[in-house]
Coordinates of C-alpha atoms and ligand atoms in Angstrom, one line a residue:
X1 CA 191.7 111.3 93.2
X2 CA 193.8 108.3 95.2
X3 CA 192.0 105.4 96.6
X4 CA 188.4 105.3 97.2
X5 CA 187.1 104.8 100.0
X6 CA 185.4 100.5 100.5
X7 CA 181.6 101.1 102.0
X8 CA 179.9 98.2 103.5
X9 CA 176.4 98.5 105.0
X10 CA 175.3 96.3 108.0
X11 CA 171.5 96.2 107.9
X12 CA 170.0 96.2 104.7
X13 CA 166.2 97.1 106.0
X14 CA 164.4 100.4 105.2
X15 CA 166.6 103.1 106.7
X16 CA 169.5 101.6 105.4
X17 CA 167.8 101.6 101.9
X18 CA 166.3 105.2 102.2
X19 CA 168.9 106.8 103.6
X20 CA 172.4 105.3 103.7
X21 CA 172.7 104.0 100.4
X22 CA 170.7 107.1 98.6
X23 CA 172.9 109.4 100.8
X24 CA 177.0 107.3 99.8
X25 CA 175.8 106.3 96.3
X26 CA 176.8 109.4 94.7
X27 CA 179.7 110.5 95.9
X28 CA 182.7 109.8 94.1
X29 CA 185.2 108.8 96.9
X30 CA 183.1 105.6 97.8
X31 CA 183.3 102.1 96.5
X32 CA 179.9 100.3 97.4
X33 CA 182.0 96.7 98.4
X34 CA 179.8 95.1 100.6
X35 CA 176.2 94.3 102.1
X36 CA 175.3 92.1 105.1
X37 CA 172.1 91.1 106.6
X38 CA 171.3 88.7 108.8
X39 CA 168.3 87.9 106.3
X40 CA 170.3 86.5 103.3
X41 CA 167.4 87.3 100.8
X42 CA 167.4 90.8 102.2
X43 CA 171.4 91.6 101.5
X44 CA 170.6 89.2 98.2
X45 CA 167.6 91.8 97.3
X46 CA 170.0 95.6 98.2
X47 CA 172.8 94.1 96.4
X48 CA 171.2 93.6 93.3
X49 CA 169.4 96.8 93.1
X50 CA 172.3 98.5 93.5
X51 CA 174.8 96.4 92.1
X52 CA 177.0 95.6 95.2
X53 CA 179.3 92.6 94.7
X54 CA 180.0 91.2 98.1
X55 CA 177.4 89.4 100.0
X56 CA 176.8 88.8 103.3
X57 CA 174.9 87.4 106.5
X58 CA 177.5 87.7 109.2
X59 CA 179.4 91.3 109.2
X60 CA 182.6 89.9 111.4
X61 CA 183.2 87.5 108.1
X62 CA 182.1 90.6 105.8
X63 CA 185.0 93.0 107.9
X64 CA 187.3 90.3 107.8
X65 CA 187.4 89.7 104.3
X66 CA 186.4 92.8 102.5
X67 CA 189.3 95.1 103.7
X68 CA 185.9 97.7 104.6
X69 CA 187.3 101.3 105.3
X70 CA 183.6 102.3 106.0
X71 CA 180.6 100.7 107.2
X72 CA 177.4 102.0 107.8
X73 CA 175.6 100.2 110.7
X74 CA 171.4 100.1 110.4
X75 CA 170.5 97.4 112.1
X76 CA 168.2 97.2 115.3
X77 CA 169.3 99.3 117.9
X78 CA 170.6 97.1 120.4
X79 CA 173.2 95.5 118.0
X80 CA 175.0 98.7 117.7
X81 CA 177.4 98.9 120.2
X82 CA 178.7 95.3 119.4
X83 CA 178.9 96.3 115.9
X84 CA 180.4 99.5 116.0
X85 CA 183.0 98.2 118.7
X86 CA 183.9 95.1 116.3
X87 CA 184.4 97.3 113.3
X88 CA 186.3 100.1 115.4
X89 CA 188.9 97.5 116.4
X90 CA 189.0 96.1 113.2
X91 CA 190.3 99.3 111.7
X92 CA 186.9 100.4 109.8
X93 CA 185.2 103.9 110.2
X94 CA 181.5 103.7 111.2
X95 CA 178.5 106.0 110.3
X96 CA 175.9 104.3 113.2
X97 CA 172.3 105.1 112.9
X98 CA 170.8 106.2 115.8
X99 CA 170.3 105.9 118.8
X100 CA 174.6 105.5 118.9
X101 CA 173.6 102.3 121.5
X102 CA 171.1 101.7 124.3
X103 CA 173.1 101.6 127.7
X104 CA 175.7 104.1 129.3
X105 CA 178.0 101.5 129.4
X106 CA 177.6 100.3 125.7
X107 CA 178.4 104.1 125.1
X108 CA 181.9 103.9 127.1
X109 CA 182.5 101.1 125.5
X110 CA 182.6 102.8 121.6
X111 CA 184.3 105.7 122.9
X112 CA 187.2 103.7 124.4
X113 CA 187.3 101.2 120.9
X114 CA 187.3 104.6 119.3
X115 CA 190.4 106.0 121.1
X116 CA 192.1 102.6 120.9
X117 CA 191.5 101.9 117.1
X118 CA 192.1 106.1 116.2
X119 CA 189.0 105.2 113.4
X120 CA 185.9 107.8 113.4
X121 CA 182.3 107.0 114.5
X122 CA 179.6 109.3 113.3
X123 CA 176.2 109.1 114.8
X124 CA 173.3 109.3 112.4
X125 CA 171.4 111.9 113.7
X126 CA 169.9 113.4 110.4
X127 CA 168.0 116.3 111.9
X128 CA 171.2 118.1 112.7
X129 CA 171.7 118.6 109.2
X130 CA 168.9 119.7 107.3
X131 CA 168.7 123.7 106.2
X132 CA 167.4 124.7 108.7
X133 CA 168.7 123.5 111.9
X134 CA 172.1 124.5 110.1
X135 CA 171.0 127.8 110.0
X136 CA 170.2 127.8 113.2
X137 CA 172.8 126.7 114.7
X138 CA 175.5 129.4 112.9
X139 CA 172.5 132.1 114.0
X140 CA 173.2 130.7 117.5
X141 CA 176.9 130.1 117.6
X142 CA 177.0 133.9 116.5
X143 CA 175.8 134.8 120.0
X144 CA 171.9 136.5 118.5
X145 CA 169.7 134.5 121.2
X146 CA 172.2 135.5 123.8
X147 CA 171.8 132.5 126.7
X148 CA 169.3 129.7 125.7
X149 CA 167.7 129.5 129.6
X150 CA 164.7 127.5 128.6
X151 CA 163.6 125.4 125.6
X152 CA 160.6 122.8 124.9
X153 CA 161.2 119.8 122.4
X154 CA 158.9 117.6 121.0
X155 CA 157.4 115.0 118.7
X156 CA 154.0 113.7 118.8
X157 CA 152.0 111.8 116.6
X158 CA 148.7 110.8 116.8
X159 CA 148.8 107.3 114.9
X160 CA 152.4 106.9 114.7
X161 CA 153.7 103.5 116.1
X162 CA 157.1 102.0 114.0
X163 CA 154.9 98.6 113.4
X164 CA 153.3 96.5 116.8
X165 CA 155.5 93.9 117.5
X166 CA 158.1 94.7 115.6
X167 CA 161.5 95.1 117.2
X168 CA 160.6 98.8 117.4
X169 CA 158.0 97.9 120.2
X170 CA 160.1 95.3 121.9
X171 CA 162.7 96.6 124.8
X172 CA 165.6 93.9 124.2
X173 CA 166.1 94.9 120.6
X174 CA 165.3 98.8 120.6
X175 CA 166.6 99.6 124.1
X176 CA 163.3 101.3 124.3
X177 CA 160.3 103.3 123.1
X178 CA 159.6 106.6 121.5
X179 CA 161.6 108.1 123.9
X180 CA 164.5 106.0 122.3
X181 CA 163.3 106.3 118.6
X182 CA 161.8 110.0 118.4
X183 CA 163.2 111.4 121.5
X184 CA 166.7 110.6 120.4
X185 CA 166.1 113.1 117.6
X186 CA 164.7 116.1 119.0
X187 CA 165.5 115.7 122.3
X188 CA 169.0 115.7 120.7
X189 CA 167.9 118.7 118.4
X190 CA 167.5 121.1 121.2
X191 CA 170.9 120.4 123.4
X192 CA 172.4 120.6 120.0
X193 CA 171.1 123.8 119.5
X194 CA 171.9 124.8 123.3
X195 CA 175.3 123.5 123.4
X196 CA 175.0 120.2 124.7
X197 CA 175.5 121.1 127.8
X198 CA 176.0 118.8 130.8
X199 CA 172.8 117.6 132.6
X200 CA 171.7 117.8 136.1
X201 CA 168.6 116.1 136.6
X202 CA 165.6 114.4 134.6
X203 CA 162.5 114.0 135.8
X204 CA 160.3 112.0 133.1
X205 CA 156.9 109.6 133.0
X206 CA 156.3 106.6 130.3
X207 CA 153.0 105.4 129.2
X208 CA 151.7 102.4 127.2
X209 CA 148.7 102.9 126.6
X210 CA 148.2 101.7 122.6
X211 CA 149.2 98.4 123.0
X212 CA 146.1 96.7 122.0
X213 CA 144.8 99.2 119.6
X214 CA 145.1 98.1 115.9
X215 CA 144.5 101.4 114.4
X216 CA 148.0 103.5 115.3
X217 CA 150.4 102.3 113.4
X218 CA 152.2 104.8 111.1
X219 CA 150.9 104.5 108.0
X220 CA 152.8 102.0 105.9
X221 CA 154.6 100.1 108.9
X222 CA 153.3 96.6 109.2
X223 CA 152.9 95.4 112.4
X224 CA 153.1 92.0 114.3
X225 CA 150.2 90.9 116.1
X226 CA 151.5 88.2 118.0
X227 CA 155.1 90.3 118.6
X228 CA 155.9 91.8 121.9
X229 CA 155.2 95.4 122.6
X230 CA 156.6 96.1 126.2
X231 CA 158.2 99.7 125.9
X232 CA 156.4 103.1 126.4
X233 CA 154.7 104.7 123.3
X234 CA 154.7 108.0 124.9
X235 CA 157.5 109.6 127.1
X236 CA 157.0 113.4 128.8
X237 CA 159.7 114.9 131.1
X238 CA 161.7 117.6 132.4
X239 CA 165.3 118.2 132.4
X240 CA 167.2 120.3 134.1
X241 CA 170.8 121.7 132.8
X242 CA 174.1 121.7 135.3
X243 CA 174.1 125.7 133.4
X244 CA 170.4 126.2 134.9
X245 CA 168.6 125.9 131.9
X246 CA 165.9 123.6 131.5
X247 CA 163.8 121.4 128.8
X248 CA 160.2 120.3 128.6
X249 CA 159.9 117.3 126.1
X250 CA 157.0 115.1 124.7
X251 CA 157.4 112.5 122.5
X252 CA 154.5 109.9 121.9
X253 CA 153.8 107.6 118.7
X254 CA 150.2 107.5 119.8
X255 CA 148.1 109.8 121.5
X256 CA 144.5 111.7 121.2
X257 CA 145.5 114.8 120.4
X258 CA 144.2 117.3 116.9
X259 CA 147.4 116.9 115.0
X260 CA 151.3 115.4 114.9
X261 CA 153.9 118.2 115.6
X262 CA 157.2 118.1 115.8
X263 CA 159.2 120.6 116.8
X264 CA 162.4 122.8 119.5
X265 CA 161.4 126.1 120.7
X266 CA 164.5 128.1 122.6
X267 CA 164.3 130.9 124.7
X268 CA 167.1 133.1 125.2
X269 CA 167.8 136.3 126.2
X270 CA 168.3 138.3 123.2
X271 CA 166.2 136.2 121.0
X272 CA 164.2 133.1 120.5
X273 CA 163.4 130.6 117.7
X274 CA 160.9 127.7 116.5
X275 CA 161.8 125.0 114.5
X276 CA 158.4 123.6 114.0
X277 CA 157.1 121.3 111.3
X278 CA 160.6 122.1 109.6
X279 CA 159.7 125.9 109.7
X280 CA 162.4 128.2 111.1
X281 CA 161.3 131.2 113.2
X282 CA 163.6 133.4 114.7
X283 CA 161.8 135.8 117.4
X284 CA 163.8 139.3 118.2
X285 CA 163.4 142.6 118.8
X286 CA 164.7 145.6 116.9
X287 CA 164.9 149.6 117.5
X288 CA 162.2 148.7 120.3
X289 CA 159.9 146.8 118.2
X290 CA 159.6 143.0 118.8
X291 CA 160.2 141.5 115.3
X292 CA 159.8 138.1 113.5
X293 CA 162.6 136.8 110.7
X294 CA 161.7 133.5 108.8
X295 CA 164.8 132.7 106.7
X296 CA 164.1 131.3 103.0
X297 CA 166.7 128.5 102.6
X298 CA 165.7 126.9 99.6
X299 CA 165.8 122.8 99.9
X300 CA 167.5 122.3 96.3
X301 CA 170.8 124.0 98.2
X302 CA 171.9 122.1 100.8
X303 CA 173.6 123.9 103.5
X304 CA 174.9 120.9 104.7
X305 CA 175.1 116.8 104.0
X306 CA 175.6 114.2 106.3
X307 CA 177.0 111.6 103.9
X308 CA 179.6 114.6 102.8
X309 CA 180.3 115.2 105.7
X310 CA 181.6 112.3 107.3
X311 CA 183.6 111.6 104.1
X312 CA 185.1 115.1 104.7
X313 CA 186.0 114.5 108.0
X314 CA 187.8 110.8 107.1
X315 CA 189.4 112.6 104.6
X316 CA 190.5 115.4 107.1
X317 CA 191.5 114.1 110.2
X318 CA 191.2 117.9 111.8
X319 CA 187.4 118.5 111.2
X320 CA 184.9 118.2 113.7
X321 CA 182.5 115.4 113.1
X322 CA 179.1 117.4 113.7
X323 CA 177.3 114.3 115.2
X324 CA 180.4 112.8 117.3
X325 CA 179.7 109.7 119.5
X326 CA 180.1 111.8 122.6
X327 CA 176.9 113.2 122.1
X328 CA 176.3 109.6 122.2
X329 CA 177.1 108.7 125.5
X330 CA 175.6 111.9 126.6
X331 CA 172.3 110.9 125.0
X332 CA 172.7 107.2 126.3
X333 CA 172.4 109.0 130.2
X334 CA 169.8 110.9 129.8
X335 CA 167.4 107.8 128.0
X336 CA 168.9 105.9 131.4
X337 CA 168.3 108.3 133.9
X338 CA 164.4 108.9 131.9
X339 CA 163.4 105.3 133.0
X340 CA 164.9 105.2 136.1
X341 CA 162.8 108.3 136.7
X342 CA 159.8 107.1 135.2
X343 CA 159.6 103.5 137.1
X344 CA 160.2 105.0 140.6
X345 CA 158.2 108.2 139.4
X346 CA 161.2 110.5 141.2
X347 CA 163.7 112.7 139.5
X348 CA 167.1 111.3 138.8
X349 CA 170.5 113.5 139.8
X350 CA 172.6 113.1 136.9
X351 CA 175.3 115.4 138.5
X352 CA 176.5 116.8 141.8
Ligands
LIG401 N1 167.8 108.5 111.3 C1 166.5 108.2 111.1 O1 165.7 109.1 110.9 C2 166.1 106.8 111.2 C3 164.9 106.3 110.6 C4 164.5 105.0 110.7 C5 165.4 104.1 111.4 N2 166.5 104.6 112.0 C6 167.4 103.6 112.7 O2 168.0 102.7 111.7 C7 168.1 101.5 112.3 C8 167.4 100.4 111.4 O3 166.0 100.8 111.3 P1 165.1 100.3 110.1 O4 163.9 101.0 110.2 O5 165.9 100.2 108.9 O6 164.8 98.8 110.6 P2 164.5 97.5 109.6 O7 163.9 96.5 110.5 O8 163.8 97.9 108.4 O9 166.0 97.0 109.2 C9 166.9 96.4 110.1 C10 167.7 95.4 109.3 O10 168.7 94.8 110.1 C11 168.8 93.4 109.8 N3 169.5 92.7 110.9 C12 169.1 92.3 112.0 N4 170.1 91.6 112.7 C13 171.2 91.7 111.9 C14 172.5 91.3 112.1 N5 172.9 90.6 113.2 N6 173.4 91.5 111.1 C15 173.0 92.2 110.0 N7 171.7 92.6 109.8 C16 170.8 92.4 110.8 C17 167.3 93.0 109.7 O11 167.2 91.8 109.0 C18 166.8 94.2 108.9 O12 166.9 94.0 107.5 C19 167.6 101.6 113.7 O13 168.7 101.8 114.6 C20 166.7 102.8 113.7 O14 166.6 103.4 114.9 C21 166.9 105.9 111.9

């Protein structure tokens, strides 16, 4: 093997902990080089337990001097863009959790310090990968649900809310709600699944209505009592496809209903699935007799890995990225065009 590959992370809070550095720390092309958070003891704390040597609070110095070829960027969501677009033009490849940013025009932006840098941005959008929406998504590319026409995405949860007054819950720092934190994901899931095809119009409500309670935060999230909470915890819509399909979503950290779900359903016309729960479904018919396949993908073989992935594809310049940043600026329209819809409580065209 030549050179490996110098990995920085930017944010060193839970996801980057859980996910990002359990998901680079085995593979052998990548040199853990470099941690930054803005919260010194923080970096301090990641760096030790995973013995990274460089040390950081401000990730322009940590870019500058570290010679980065990769950086994984998990901070709160309305730093991306600014992050990304820094280490872009500085000549580092980014993995960006998600949502990519918060604003259509934060999205150009990337996509234009993407083009002028020639580096790669992945977007982490981790439920594209697992078993089963792989599966799913080879089952559909090889034409069995014939055309997708209508489909239903959600994720509800019942006590669910990222921590009260934490920068989940306040709009300057997330860019938004559950729409933005859980809608991002399987909102995402379904176009995926359909094709991402271009939108036509969105027609979606917002409502707060947990702000004071005490008692729905997701289990092990601590919450801020005196923080601000000023974003929607639950976000319900419509959304209409330029190919005339259309979507039905729900989303909602807290809500009164029996159980938390999350889940796609697609209707085509050859076939259908359900991805609910993480359980695959695939609805057909066969010799005249309507028939049900549940495929057994076994979770100790991965189909696919995001971490893998997005090394293969810096290593190959010619493979697809399978979460590309343009799904990113597609994503960023649709979360603007769901408020604007939801505060004047009329759809929004998002094509002629
Ligand atoms: N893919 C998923 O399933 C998933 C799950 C959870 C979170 N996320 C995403 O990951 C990101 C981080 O979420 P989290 O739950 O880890 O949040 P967190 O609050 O636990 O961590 C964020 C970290 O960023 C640090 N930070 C803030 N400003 C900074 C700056 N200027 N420079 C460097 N570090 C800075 C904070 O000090 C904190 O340690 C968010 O974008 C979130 O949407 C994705």
């Amino acid at each position: 093997m030549t050179k490996r590959l110098r990995y920085g992370i930017i944010g060193a809070g839970s996801n980057a902990e859980k996910k990002h550095v359990q998901g680079y720390k085995n593979l052998p092309e990548v040199e853990f080089a470099a941690v930054c958070d803005s919260n010194a003891e923080r970096a301090a704390e990641m760096a030790k337990r995973h013995c990274i040597p460089g040390i950081y609070t401000n990730y322009k110095e940590m870019i500058e001097r570290e010679k980065l070829d990769l950086v994984s960027v998990v901070t709160p969501n309305f730093l991306h863009a600014e992050i990304v677009e820094y280490a872009l033009l500085h000549g580092v490849h980014v993995h960006c959790e998600k949502p990519l940013c918060t604003t259509v025009e934060e999205a150009e932006r990337i996509l234009s310090a993407k083009e002028r840098s020639g580096k790669r941005v992945m977007i982490g959008l981790n439920n594209r990968f697992t078993n089963e929406a792989v599966y799913l998504k080879q089952w559909i590319d090889a034409g069995h649900l014939g055309t997708i026409y209508s489909a239903k995405a959600g994720w509800v949860r019942r006590s669910g809310i990222p921590g009260r007054g934490t920068w989940f819950t306040n709009r300057k720092l997330s860019g938004g709600g559950v729409m933005i934190d859980l809608g991002t994901h399987y909102l995402d899931l379904c176009l995926y699944m359909m094709g991402m095809p271009e939108p036509s119009y969105m027609a979606g409500a917002a409502y707060r209505n947990f702000v004071d309670s005490t008692s729905r935060n997701r289990n092990g999230y601590k919450g801020d009592e005196q923080g601000v909470f000023d974003v929607e915890d639950t976000a319900e819509g419509y959304l209409r496809l330029a190919n005339g399909a259309s979507v039905m979503f729900e989303f909602s950290w807290a809500s009164n209903i029996e159980q938390d779900q999350h889940y796609i359903e697609l209707r085509g016309t050859k076939g259908g699935a359900s991805l609910k729960n993480g359980e695959l479904r695939i609805f057909g018919e066969h010799e005249g007799v309507c028939v049900d396949l549940q495929p057994k993908l076994y979770a100790d073989v991965k189909r696919q890995d995001e971490f893998r992935h997005f090394i293969d594809c810096l290593l190959d310049e010619g493979r697809e990225l399978m979460a590309p940043p343009e799904d990113g600026l597609i994503l960023a329209k649709l979360a603007e065009a769901f408020y604007a819809s939801a505060e004047t409580k009329q759809p929004v065209v998002l094509r002629t």
